[in-house]
Tab-separated table of C-alpha atoms in Angstrom:
chain	number	residue	atom	x	y	z
A	1	MET	CA	10.080	32.729	26.426
A	2	ARG	CA	12.490	30.548	24.707
A	3	GLY	CA	11.632	27.694	27.081
A	4	ILE	CA	8.645	28.544	26.970
A	5	LYS	CA	8.755	27.897	22.619
A	6	THR	CA	10.625	24.580	23.345
A	7	VAL	CA	8.133	23.278	25.234
A	8	LEU	CA	5.504	24.189	22.692
A	9	ALA	CA	7.686	22.945	19.918
A	10	ALA	CA	7.378	19.304	21.823
A	11	LEU	CA	4.362	19.366	23.066
A	12	VAL	CA	2.693	20.191	19.738
A	13	ALA	CA	5.595	17.209	18.375
A	14	VAL	CA	3.961	14.990	19.939
A	15	ILE	CA	0.889	15.953	19.031
A	16	ALA	CA	1.309	14.866	15.141
A	17	LEU	CA	3.136	11.858	16.497
A	18	GLY	CA	0.298	10.951	18.181
A	19	THR	CA	-2.187	11.483	15.080
A	20	VAL	CA	0.304	9.410	12.562
A	21	ALA	CA	0.376	5.981	15.175
A	22	ALA	CA	-3.631	6.508	16.132
A	23	GLN	CA	-5.313	4.912	13.508
A	24	ALA	CA	-8.602	3.418	13.113
A	25	ALA	CA	-9.118	-0.517	12.288
A	26	PRO	CA	-11.453	-1.943	9.973
A	27	THR	CA	-15.212	-2.578	11.084
A	28	THR	CA	-15.302	-5.468	12.351
A	29	PRO	CA	-18.441	-7.615	13.044
A	30	ASN	CA	-19.072	-9.792	16.124
A	31	PHE	CA	-18.546	-12.953	15.019
A	32	ALA	CA	-18.835	-16.636	16.838
A	33	ALA	CA	-15.916	-18.796	17.831
A	34	GLY	CA	-16.228	-21.095	14.637
A	35	ILE	CA	-13.625	-20.186	12.373
A	36	ASP	CA	-12.065	-20.688	8.694
A	37	PRO	CA	-8.573	-22.456	7.735
A	38	TYR	CA	-5.730	-21.080	6.581
A	39	SER	CA	-5.980	-20.977	3.214
A	40	ALA	CA	-2.985	-23.840	1.799
A	41	TYR	CA	-0.785	-22.663	-0.203
A	42	ASP	CA	-3.296	-21.926	-4.633
A	43	GLY	CA	-0.925	-20.638	-6.861
A	44	GLN	CA	-1.988	-19.050	-10.294
A	45	THR	CA	-2.738	-21.388	-13.301
A	46	THR	CA	-4.731	-19.808	-15.426
A	47	CYS	CA	-5.043	-16.465	-16.929
A	48	GLU	CA	-8.287	-14.048	-16.384
A	49	SER	CA	-8.970	-11.239	-16.599
A	50	SER	CA	-11.666	-10.370	-14.300
A	51	ALA	CA	-11.416	-8.594	-10.691
A	52	LYS	CA	-13.104	-10.893	-8.501
A	53	PRO	CA	-15.021	-9.856	-5.752
A	54	GLY	CA	-12.983	-10.905	-2.567
A	55	PRO	CA	-10.300	-8.147	-3.614
A	56	LEU	CA	-12.491	-5.208	-4.818
A	57	GLY	CA	-14.027	-5.713	-1.679
A	58	VAL	CA	-10.528	-5.605	0.527
A	59	ARG	CA	-9.748	-2.744	-1.761
A	60	ASP	CA	-13.522	-1.105	-0.904
A	61	LEU	CA	-13.047	-1.926	2.826
A	62	LEU	CA	-9.262	-0.404	2.911
A	63	ASN	CA	-10.626	3.089	1.018
A	64	ALA	CA	-13.110	3.195	3.490
A	65	THR	CA	-11.123	2.573	6.387
A	66	TYR	CA	-7.915	4.473	5.334
A	67	GLY	CA	-9.061	7.272	2.855
A	68	ASN	CA	-8.411	6.136	-1.127
A	69	HIS	CA	-5.023	4.655	-2.147
A	70	THR	CA	-3.932	3.601	-5.212
A	71	SER	CA	-4.747	-0.104	-5.974
A	72	GLY	CA	-4.221	-2.829	-8.858
A	73	ILE	CA	-5.651	-6.296	-9.123
A	74	VAL	CA	-5.731	-8.127	-12.586
A	75	ARG	CA	-2.266	-8.224	-14.636
A	76	ASN	CA	-2.390	-9.800	-18.130
A	77	CYS	CA	-0.267	-12.972	-17.719
A	78	ASP	CA	3.478	-12.507	-18.498
A	79	GLY	CA	5.266	-16.234	-18.591
A	80	ALA	CA	5.219	-15.210	-13.804
A	81	THR	CA	3.198	-17.019	-11.147
A	82	SER	CA	0.889	-14.554	-9.634
A	83	GLU	CA	-2.118	-14.493	-8.523
A	84	HIS	CA	-2.569	-10.594	-10.097
A	85	HIS	CA	-3.205	-13.104	-13.870
A	86	GLU	CA	-6.450	-14.688	-12.060
A	87	GLY	CA	-8.221	-11.462	-10.440
A	88	ARG	CA	-7.747	-12.694	-7.132
A	89	ALA	CA	-4.185	-10.417	-5.581
A	90	LEU	CA	-4.682	-6.957	-4.617
A	91	ASP	CA	-1.618	-4.354	-4.479
A	92	TYR	CA	-2.320	-1.580	-2.264
A	93	HIS	CA	-0.739	1.015	-2.004
A	94	PHE	CA	1.331	2.894	0.815
A	95	ASN	CA	4.286	4.161	0.809
A	96	TYR	CA	6.703	2.817	3.483
A	97	PHE	CA	8.982	5.074	3.921
A	98	ASP	CA	5.906	8.019	4.933
A	99	ALA	CA	5.101	8.119	8.352
A	100	ALA	CA	1.627	8.377	7.921
A	101	ASP	CA	1.011	5.983	5.181
A	102	ARG	CA	2.952	3.110	7.135
A	103	ALA	CA	1.462	3.555	10.384
A	104	LYS	CA	-1.976	2.926	8.537
A	105	ALA	CA	0.090	0.061	6.642
A	106	GLU	CA	1.189	-1.697	9.983
A	107	ASP	CA	-2.131	-0.849	11.392
A	108	PHE	CA	-4.504	-3.283	8.907
A	109	LEU	CA	-1.684	-5.987	8.954
A	110	GLY	CA	-2.099	-5.525	12.650
A	111	TRP	CA	-6.018	-6.467	12.376
A	112	LEU	CA	-4.889	-8.987	9.838
A	113	LEU	CA	-3.081	-10.936	11.898
A	114	ALA	CA	-4.407	-10.047	15.269
A	115	THR	CA	-5.885	-13.492	17.574
A	116	ASP	CA	-9.861	-12.720	18.025
A	117	GLN	CA	-11.423	-12.584	21.490
A	118	HIS	CA	-12.258	-16.204	20.799
A	119	GLY	CA	-8.716	-17.174	21.100
A	120	ASN	CA	-8.536	-17.788	16.938
A	121	LYS	CA	-4.530	-16.503	15.362
A	122	HIS	CA	-4.667	-14.382	12.590
A	123	ALA	CA	-8.909	-14.176	13.124
A	124	MET	CA	-8.870	-11.644	10.058
A	125	ALA	CA	-6.690	-12.821	7.803
A	126	ARG	CA	-8.707	-16.331	8.066
A	127	ARG	CA	-12.150	-14.854	7.295
A	128	LEU	CA	-11.023	-12.967	4.541
A	129	GLY	CA	-9.219	-15.767	2.789
A	130	VAL	CA	-5.740	-14.378	2.604
A	131	MET	CA	-3.336	-16.855	1.258
A	132	TYR	CA	-0.366	-14.175	1.594
A	133	LEU	CA	0.955	-10.855	2.488
A	134	ILE	CA	4.462	-8.993	0.933
A	135	TRP	CA	5.452	-5.646	2.352
A	136	ASN	CA	8.785	-3.953	3.248
A	137	ASN	CA	10.677	-7.077	2.113
A	138	LYS	CA	9.131	-9.601	4.306
A	139	ILE	CA	6.346	-12.026	3.727
A	140	TRP	CA	3.477	-13.978	5.527
A	141	GLU	CA	1.913	-16.918	4.799
A	142	ALA	CA	-1.388	-19.511	5.457
A	143	TYR	CA	-0.160	-21.982	4.476
A	144	ARG	CA	2.861	-21.891	7.661
A	145	PRO	CA	1.526	-19.108	9.632
A	146	ASP	CA	3.709	-19.620	12.992
A	147	ALA	CA	6.610	-19.028	10.956
A	148	GLY	CA	5.295	-15.283	11.401
A	149	TRP	CA	6.616	-12.354	9.001
A	150	THR	CA	9.741	-14.258	6.586
A	151	PRO	CA	12.349	-11.786	4.603
A	152	TYR	CA	11.011	-11.754	1.109
A	153	ASN	CA	13.716	-11.660	-2.152
A	154	GLY	CA	11.296	-11.057	-5.276
A	155	ALA	CA	12.302	-7.723	-7.687
A	156	SER	CA	10.553	-6.302	-5.903
A	157	PRO	CA	10.867	-5.121	-1.950
A	158	HIS	CA	6.611	-3.907	-1.447
A	159	GLN	CA	7.532	-0.453	-0.138
A	160	ASP	CA	4.662	1.221	-1.918
A	161	HIS	CA	2.428	-1.138	-1.561
A	162	ILE	CA	1.231	-4.289	0.289
A	163	HIS	CA	0.631	-7.215	-1.963
A	164	ILE	CA	-2.836	-9.418	-0.923
A	165	SER	CA	-2.742	-13.435	-2.459
A	166	PHE	CA	-6.203	-14.494	-1.598
A	167	SER	CA	-7.146	-18.269	-2.260
A	168	TRP	CA	-10.016	-19.451	-4.146
A	169	ALA	CA	-12.719	-18.745	-1.438
A	170	GLY	CA	-11.539	-15.235	-0.336
A	171	ALA	CA	-11.217	-14.343	-3.865
A	172	ASN	CA	-15.139	-15.727	-4.489
A	173	LYS	CA	-16.552	-13.793	-0.942
A	174	GLN	CA	-16.957	-17.721	0.319
A	175	THR	CA	-14.456	-17.080	3.084
A	176	SER	CA	-16.886	-15.814	6.951
A	177	TRP	CA	-15.774	-12.234	6.622
A	178	TRP	CA	-18.481	-12.161	3.926
A	179	THR	CA	-20.956	-15.499	4.800
A	180	GLN	CA	-20.984	-14.765	8.681
A	181	ALA	CA	-21.534	-18.411	7.951
A	182	ALA	CA	-19.810	-19.322	11.193
A	183	GLN	CA	-22.865	-17.936	12.909
A	184	GLN	CA	-25.667	-18.770	10.696
A	185	ILE	CA	-26.250	-23.146	11.122
A	186	GLY	CA	-27.492	-22.674	14.541
A	187	ARG	CA	-28.449	-26.643	15.138
A	188	ILE	CA	-27.724	-29.521	13.024
A	189	GLY	CA	-27.910	-33.376	12.436
A	190	VAL	CA	-26.592	-35.979	10.781
A	191	LEU	CA	-27.902	-39.720	10.449
A	192	SER	CA	-24.961	-42.101	9.863
A	193	GLY	CA	-25.190	-46.378	10.452
A	194	GLY	CA	-27.577	-46.118	13.630
A	195	THR	CA	-25.181	-43.375	15.155
A	196	LEU	CA	-27.332	-39.741	15.497
A	197	SER	CA	-23.908	-37.105	15.085
A	198	VAL	CA	-25.161	-33.112	16.189
A	199	LYS	CA	-23.531	-29.472	15.458
A	200	GLU	CA	-24.509	-26.284	16.899
A	201	GLY	CA	-23.125	-22.867	16.691
A	202	ASP	CA	-20.971	-22.280	13.408
A	203	LEU	CA	-20.212	-25.002	10.317
A	204	TRP	CA	-16.270	-25.624	12.056
A	205	SER	CA	-18.263	-26.640	15.230
A	206	SER	CA	-17.182	-30.706	16.353
A	207	TRP	CA	-19.310	-32.977	16.156
A	208	THR	CA	-21.062	-34.649	19.065
A	209	THR	CA	-22.457	-38.401	19.357
A	210	GLN	CA	-26.260	-37.753	21.062
A	211	ALA	CA	-27.393	-41.522	20.469
A	212	HIS	CA	-27.286	-45.029	18.569
A	213	GLY	CA	-30.032	-47.570	17.442
A	214	VAL	CA	-31.532	-43.980	15.492
A	215	ALA	CA	-33.535	-44.708	12.879
A	216	LYS	CA	-34.857	-41.419	12.153
A	217	PHE	CA	-34.793	-38.051	14.731
A	218	GLU	CA	-36.082	-34.647	14.329
A	219	ILE	CA	-34.625	-30.868	15.395
A	220	ASP	CA	-37.159	-28.132	16.518
A	221	GLY	CA	-35.281	-25.771	18.465
A	222	ASP	CA	-33.533	-27.173	21.696
A	223	ARG	CA	-35.165	-30.821	21.679
A	224	ILE	CA	-33.952	-33.802	19.868
A	225	GLY	CA	-37.087	-36.048	18.897
A	226	VAL	CA	-35.494	-39.711	17.884
């Protein structure tokens, strides 16, 4: 009997661990291959009291995926540099020392920084306009992405929340997560000095030279007339 109880207890423990570890990442649109560039560093320079739509949207996405958690976006200016002072940083509260919270946090961060099906590194962070992340004494910076997570020595260890700072494009919902612009342009052409160049598929596709000595052109579906 004691052996049976031991086995049952072990099974319960395994099931419980599986429940903590199994998380559902945010629902992701089926994006085309084109993707936003990495966000450059653009630190806070002004004081604004309004929460920007990008951080609000990410907060809502996190709540919908992982359940409601405490969060904060805007802070009053206090002399320190922080994108919170411009309403373009989100503190989303997960407790590193709580197994369930930690699993959710790491699931979200893994989703943000994963390579997508097109081979784009850190795909969702780029599509959301993430500038940098801080969590559990470490920082990830979009402006030097290949460095990965590096030690963070700020006053807060960020073990009770993830800090997400956004570029202005991300803060204003001007990145492809919100606009899906990478799927919307179809085919466009530019005529410069008699040379016709065309791109198709998405905004970040390469231009292809189609013809020289062109005076005018028309694009009709798959056909280009010069």
